[in-house]
C-alpha atoms as one frame of an Amber mdcrd trajectory, in Angstrom:
protein
 -33.876  -2.529 -58.133 -32.613  -3.748 -54.761 -30.353  -1.602 -52.606 -27.403
  -3.956 -53.215 -27.934  -3.705 -57.005 -28.028   0.076 -56.731 -24.660   0.089
 -54.952 -23.089  -2.363 -57.408 -24.322  -0.348 -60.398 -22.059   2.500 -59.233
 -18.998   0.410 -60.121 -19.513   0.151 -63.883 -20.944   3.674 -64.064 -17.655
   5.089 -62.766 -15.304   4.724 -65.758 -12.338   5.870 -63.660 -12.318   2.495
 -61.866 -10.480   1.037 -64.843  -7.396   3.220 -64.206  -6.060   1.698 -60.946
  -7.091  -1.761 -62.144  -5.138  -1.374 -65.415  -2.066  -0.044 -63.590  -2.097
  -2.988 -61.175  -2.427  -5.487 -64.041   0.562  -3.880 -65.782   2.550  -3.965
 -62.532   1.854  -7.678 -61.939   2.709  -8.610 -65.541   5.940  -6.563 -65.607
   6.991  -8.030 -62.252   6.404 -11.527 -63.602   8.466 -10.846 -66.720  11.342
  -9.761 -64.467  10.920 -12.881 -62.337  10.871 -15.117 -65.395  14.025 -13.588
 -66.855  15.844 -13.885 -63.523  14.715 -17.447 -62.778  15.446 -18.860 -66.212
  18.845 -17.201 -66.432  19.965 -19.923 -64.005  18.886 -22.525 -66.538  19.810
 -20.893 -69.854  22.606 -18.374 -69.245  26.030 -20.109 -69.428  27.287 -17.783
 -66.682  24.687 -19.018 -64.188  23.567 -22.409 -65.502  26.875 -24.131 -64.758
  28.364 -24.289 -68.263  30.933 -21.606 -67.532  31.630 -23.103 -64.111  32.323
 -26.524 -65.658  34.993 -24.964 -67.902  36.571 -23.265 -64.904  36.517 -26.520
 -62.922  38.179 -28.366 -65.822  40.987 -25.812 -65.672  41.255 -26.359 -61.894
  41.345 -30.145 -62.333  44.232 -29.846 -64.791  46.069 -27.564 -62.372  45.522
 -29.906 -59.387  46.637 -32.916 -61.413  49.913 -31.166 -62.254  50.453 -29.886
 -58.707  49.905 -33.245 -57.062  52.842 -34.760 -58.906  55.138 -32.357 -57.062
  54.321 -33.791 -53.616  55.057 -36.990 -51.807  51.921 -38.993 -51.023  52.644
 -38.787 -47.302  52.793 -34.979 -47.173  50.001 -32.636 -46.072  50.271 -30.687
 -49.346  49.522 -33.867 -51.286  46.459 -34.584 -49.153  45.092 -31.039 -49.513
  45.642 -31.011 -53.285  44.110 -34.469 -53.617  41.037 -33.369 -51.622  40.652
 -30.312 -53.847  40.980 -32.529 -56.924  38.307 -34.944 -55.687  35.921 -32.105
 -54.838  36.482 -30.485 -58.249  35.759 -33.786 -60.044  32.648 -34.331 -57.917
  31.347 -30.810 -58.584  32.004 -31.189 -62.324  30.037 -34.443 -62.413  27.129
 -32.959 -60.444  27.007 -29.845 -62.642  26.971 -31.990 -65.796  24.152 -34.102
 -64.357  22.282 -30.948 -63.369  22.589 -29.535 -66.906  21.428 -32.821 -68.393
  18.431 -32.818 -66.058  17.529 -29.294 -67.263  17.644 -30.397 -70.912  15.445
 -33.396 -70.104  13.212 -31.305 -67.798  13.798 -33.958 -65.159  13.316 -31.698
 -62.137  13.679 -34.511 -59.625  17.259 -35.089 -60.802  17.792 -31.341 -61.034
  16.969 -30.820 -57.373  18.976 -33.895 -56.298  22.116 -32.603 -57.981  21.527
 -29.040 -56.852  21.228 -30.266 -53.268  24.485 -32.188 -53.570  26.258 -29.116
 -54.978  24.790 -26.916 -52.277  25.927 -29.376 -49.599  29.524 -29.136 -50.858
  29.303 -25.337 -50.716  27.743 -25.460 -47.247  30.489 -27.727 -45.920  33.184
 -25.388 -47.272  31.498 -22.286 -45.825  30.937 -23.881 -42.406  34.615 -24.811
 -42.232  35.447 -21.105 -42.428  32.340 -19.633 -40.772  34.116 -16.539 -39.445
  35.014 -15.374 -42.943  31.615 -16.014 -44.542  29.312 -15.115 -41.665  26.103
 -16.622 -40.347  23.968 -14.985 -43.037  25.648 -16.936 -45.846  25.360 -20.200
 -43.902  21.663 -19.579 -43.197  21.016 -18.817 -46.861  22.621 -22.083 -47.957
  20.657 -24.041 -45.344  17.415 -22.404 -46.482  18.222 -23.359 -50.054  18.703
 -26.969 -48.952  15.313 -26.942 -47.237  13.684 -25.433 -50.332  15.223 -28.035
 -52.634  14.246 -30.838 -50.265  10.634 -29.624 -50.222  10.501 -29.373 -54.021
  11.997 -32.864 -54.285   9.681 -34.412 -51.680   6.535 -33.118 -53.387   7.749
 -33.703 -56.948   7.368 -30.042 -57.925   8.642 -28.590 -61.198  11.311 -25.944
 -61.601  10.865 -22.725 -59.666  13.117 -20.089 -58.177  13.208 -19.480 -54.436
  13.180 -15.668 -54.796  11.736 -15.079 -58.288   8.692 -17.352 -58.453   7.429
 -18.337 -61.904   4.805 -21.051 -61.369   1.178 -19.978 -61.200   0.560 -20.652
 -57.521   4.046 -19.729 -56.323   3.935 -16.383 -58.160   0.467 -15.796 -56.730
   1.964 -16.339 -53.265   4.830 -13.946 -53.964   2.376 -11.220 -54.988   0.307
 -11.973 -51.871   3.349 -11.782 -49.613   5.062  -8.694 -50.999   2.323  -6.554
 -52.566  -1.209  -7.739 -51.776  -1.844  -5.489 -48.735  -1.077  -2.326 -50.728
  -2.664  -3.480 -54.004  -5.948  -4.529 -52.390  -6.050  -1.368 -50.268  -5.607
   0.834 -53.344  -8.375  -0.861 -55.341 -10.802  -1.266 -52.433 -10.371   2.353
 -51.330 -10.749   3.648 -54.883 -13.891   1.654 -55.695 -15.671   1.464 -52.319
 -15.138   5.143 -51.453 -16.703   6.176 -54.768 -19.715   3.927 -54.052 -20.211
   5.165 -50.496 -19.729   8.843 -51.338 -22.076   8.672 -54.337 -25.047   8.683
 -51.951 -24.305  12.287 -50.924 -25.717  15.192 -52.915 -25.141  18.684 -51.518
 -24.021  17.077 -48.248 -27.351  15.240 -47.940 -27.656  11.448 -48.004 -30.150
  10.747 -50.791 -30.217   7.059 -49.845 -32.300   8.077 -46.838 -35.197   8.244
 -49.275 -34.982   4.493 -49.834 -37.703   2.855 -47.706 -35.395   0.445 -45.907
 -34.487   0.532 -42.251 -31.217   2.196 -41.311 -29.832  -1.128 -40.032 -30.822
  -2.905 -43.236 -29.089  -0.341 -45.429 -26.001  -0.337 -43.223 -25.820  -4.144
 -43.355 -26.287  -4.238 -47.137 -23.579  -1.578 -47.586 -21.196  -3.550 -45.399
 -21.840  -6.909 -47.081 -21.684  -5.396 -50.570 -18.420  -3.558 -49.818 -16.862
  -6.676 -48.281 -17.948  -8.814 -51.227 -16.406  -6.301 -53.654 -13.183  -6.300
 -51.614 -12.918 -10.091 -51.543 -13.541 -10.230 -55.301 -10.778  -7.648 -55.792
  -8.337  -9.849 -53.834  -9.366 -12.920 -55.850  -8.985 -10.974 -59.097  -5.435
  -9.904 -58.190  -4.624 -13.520 -57.286  -6.113 -14.723 -60.578  -4.037 -12.286
 -62.649  -0.853 -13.453 -60.893  -1.842 -17.096 -61.342  -2.508 -16.676 -65.075
   0.912 -15.026 -65.515   2.598 -18.055 -63.940   0.406 -20.485 -65.862   1.382
 -18.922 -69.188   5.062 -18.426 -68.315   5.795 -21.723 -66.585   3.129 -24.037
 -65.174   0.174 -24.083 -62.826   2.098 -25.366 -59.808   0.082 -27.014 -57.040
  -1.116 -26.552 -53.492   2.048 -28.170 -52.111   3.998 -25.058 -53.137   6.506
 -24.265 -50.354   5.692 -21.565 -47.810   8.614 -20.403 -45.679   7.708 -20.364
 -41.972   9.897 -18.027 -39.938  11.447 -18.818 -36.586  12.802 -16.449 -33.946
  15.512 -19.003 -33.197  17.684 -20.066 -36.121  16.396 -20.745 -39.610  12.777
 -21.553 -40.356  11.293 -24.333 -42.430   9.186 -24.888 -45.533   5.655 -26.236
 -45.372   3.016 -26.901 -48.022   0.607 -24.079 -48.862  -2.450 -26.306 -48.543
  -2.142 -26.300 -44.753  -2.502 -22.498 -44.557  -5.362 -21.817 -46.989  -8.158
 -21.700 -44.335  -6.175 -19.272 -42.158  -5.306 -17.071 -45.142  -8.916 -17.017
 -46.338 -10.292 -16.099 -42.915  -7.823 -13.244 -42.366  -8.414 -11.929 -45.888
 -12.176 -11.651 -45.302 -11.684  -9.968 -41.903  -9.065  -7.581 -43.353 -11.303
  -6.594 -46.258 -14.235  -6.062 -43.878 -12.068  -3.790 -41.721 -11.014  -1.658
 -44.709 -14.667  -1.349 -45.793 -15.747  -0.317 -42.293 -13.057   2.363 -42.089
 -14.059   3.780 -45.488 -17.717   3.741 -44.412 -16.990   5.913 -41.375 -14.700
   8.297 -43.280 -17.317   8.744 -46.037 -19.912   9.622 -43.389 -17.834  12.576
 -42.203 -16.206  13.669 -45.455 -18.911  12.980 -48.070 -16.802  14.186 -51.033
 -15.239  11.309 -52.969 -11.771  12.754 -53.603 -11.344  13.888 -49.993 -12.557
  10.516 -48.726 -10.119   8.793 -51.094  -7.111  10.791 -49.862  -7.947  10.449
 -46.156  -8.570   6.712 -46.561  -5.193   6.295 -48.267  -3.412   8.177 -45.508
  -5.088   6.264 -42.683  -5.174   2.739 -44.125  -2.140   2.544 -46.422  -0.038
   4.883 -44.280  -0.642   2.932 -41.072  -0.051  -0.418 -42.785   3.402   0.766
 -43.908   4.193   2.573 -40.654   3.715  -0.530 -38.492   6.630  -2.342 -40.150
   8.817   0.703 -40.787   8.572   2.658 -37.496  10.492   0.699 -34.859   8.836
   2.263 -31.754   5.490   0.886 -32.993   6.770  -2.702 -33.088   6.115  -3.354
 -29.396   2.457  -2.379 -29.803   1.918  -3.717 -33.327  -0.224  -6.636 -32.145
  -3.024  -4.325 -30.965  -3.336  -2.445 -34.289  -5.848  -3.977 -36.738  -3.757
  -2.635 -39.665  -0.993  -5.060 -38.646  -3.138  -7.976 -39.779  -3.743  -6.534
 -43.236  -0.328  -8.133 -43.869  -2.137 -11.451 -43.446   0.434 -13.589 -45.279
   3.323 -12.294 -43.176   1.262 -12.776 -40.013   0.594 -16.444 -40.774   4.185
 -17.233 -41.823   5.647 -15.492 -38.772   7.593 -12.997 -40.891   5.916 -10.032
 -39.204   6.742 -11.504 -35.800  10.363 -11.841 -36.941  10.492  -8.265 -38.298
   8.985  -6.668 -35.183  10.261  -9.201 -32.595   6.718  -9.090 -31.228   5.643
 -12.631 -30.346   2.066 -11.481 -29.660   1.444 -11.144 -33.406  -0.301 -14.329
 -34.505  -3.253 -15.636 -36.491  -5.416 -15.987 -33.361  -4.584 -12.469 -32.133
  -5.335 -11.142 -35.604  -8.759 -12.799 -35.637  -9.621 -11.353 -32.213  -8.356
  -7.823 -32.994 -10.022  -7.657 -36.422 -13.340  -9.062 -35.202 -13.517  -6.608
 -32.300 -12.488  -3.736 -34.594 -15.101  -4.674 -37.191 -17.887  -4.899 -34.612
 -16.947  -1.531 -33.063 -16.634   0.187 -36.445 -19.898  -1.296 -37.744 -21.788
  -0.125 -34.656 -20.176   3.308 -34.898 -21.018   3.564 -38.585 -24.626   2.533
 -37.880 -24.902   5.099 -35.073 -23.599   7.880 -37.340 -25.949   6.803 -40.111
 -28.910   6.866 -37.735 -27.917  10.331 -36.539 -27.737  11.553 -40.135 -31.158
  10.075 -40.866 -32.733  11.877 -37.903 -30.939  15.089 -38.798 -32.154  14.827
 -42.391 -35.714  14.211 -41.218 -35.621  17.397 -39.106 -34.397  19.417 -42.085
 -37.305  18.124 -44.133
């Protein structure tokens, strides 16, 4: 049996590995069910789909038609009432067309009519910007950009906040939960593998007739491979949920790119896949290296697990939550474990730190991985020599 096979065999021998995996599967499925219910309420619930609104508009049209007869055509009151009447009729027509498009599953027409309705709302809000505020205006503009992207690429129905397509839901999980989910599973599995080599505080793997560098390299590659497979497995579970609940989606799924000045824009996912993949591999390698060093000092699995959680998960959360850290966030490798938010510029927007970028992340993670690997190798060599003296 090769050394890599020996390490991998520890995974299926540890029956406890199924616990965090099962909990994460349940979490992803339950989250999708909530997304699906929320997204499809806009299509099926009369309160949100437009059916109730059409009835209310019909009442308004009747009221405007009665009111307009009370004014002379040359008066300002007549003009205002007539404008309101025209807008009400236009909105009623667009809502009816939008509902018809839903019944026919003609999403091109759906997005066209939704854009037209949103434009009417945007015009009304902008005319009274002080009352509504910039946040409402920005939200409406973002919705227009989302609809335009979906229309341009001929994408099926999806919700901007509660994704339901396979690829879009996979992206939502990646954006909001992947850093924590992958850290939990990688720490749980890799720490148990690395700590399993210690018996009575002695490294029994020293008995394997491989060089120290060879064993260290195999451990690193095996741990990184396991971590990458964990990320892919989480992505696959999210994708299958969307595939069953809605549709596959495609690689032109919109990705919102943040801007420090004004609103951002939507771009197709396909343009970011290489960057995402590269940062994912570097992030996983960093987590594995940290666990490797902790396991060298701690040796006991449960202690290693707890310390790894505190250092890796705790720091990942602290970087976005603790404001004084924002100015220095670009130098912390844990910052780039939020790889999706790094690439989209969301982390730059949250921290107002323009030094956070894909390129900086690559440099910081590569340097960190090299330093940690060398340190881990040095500690391993020291343990080997120490063990030889004891023998």
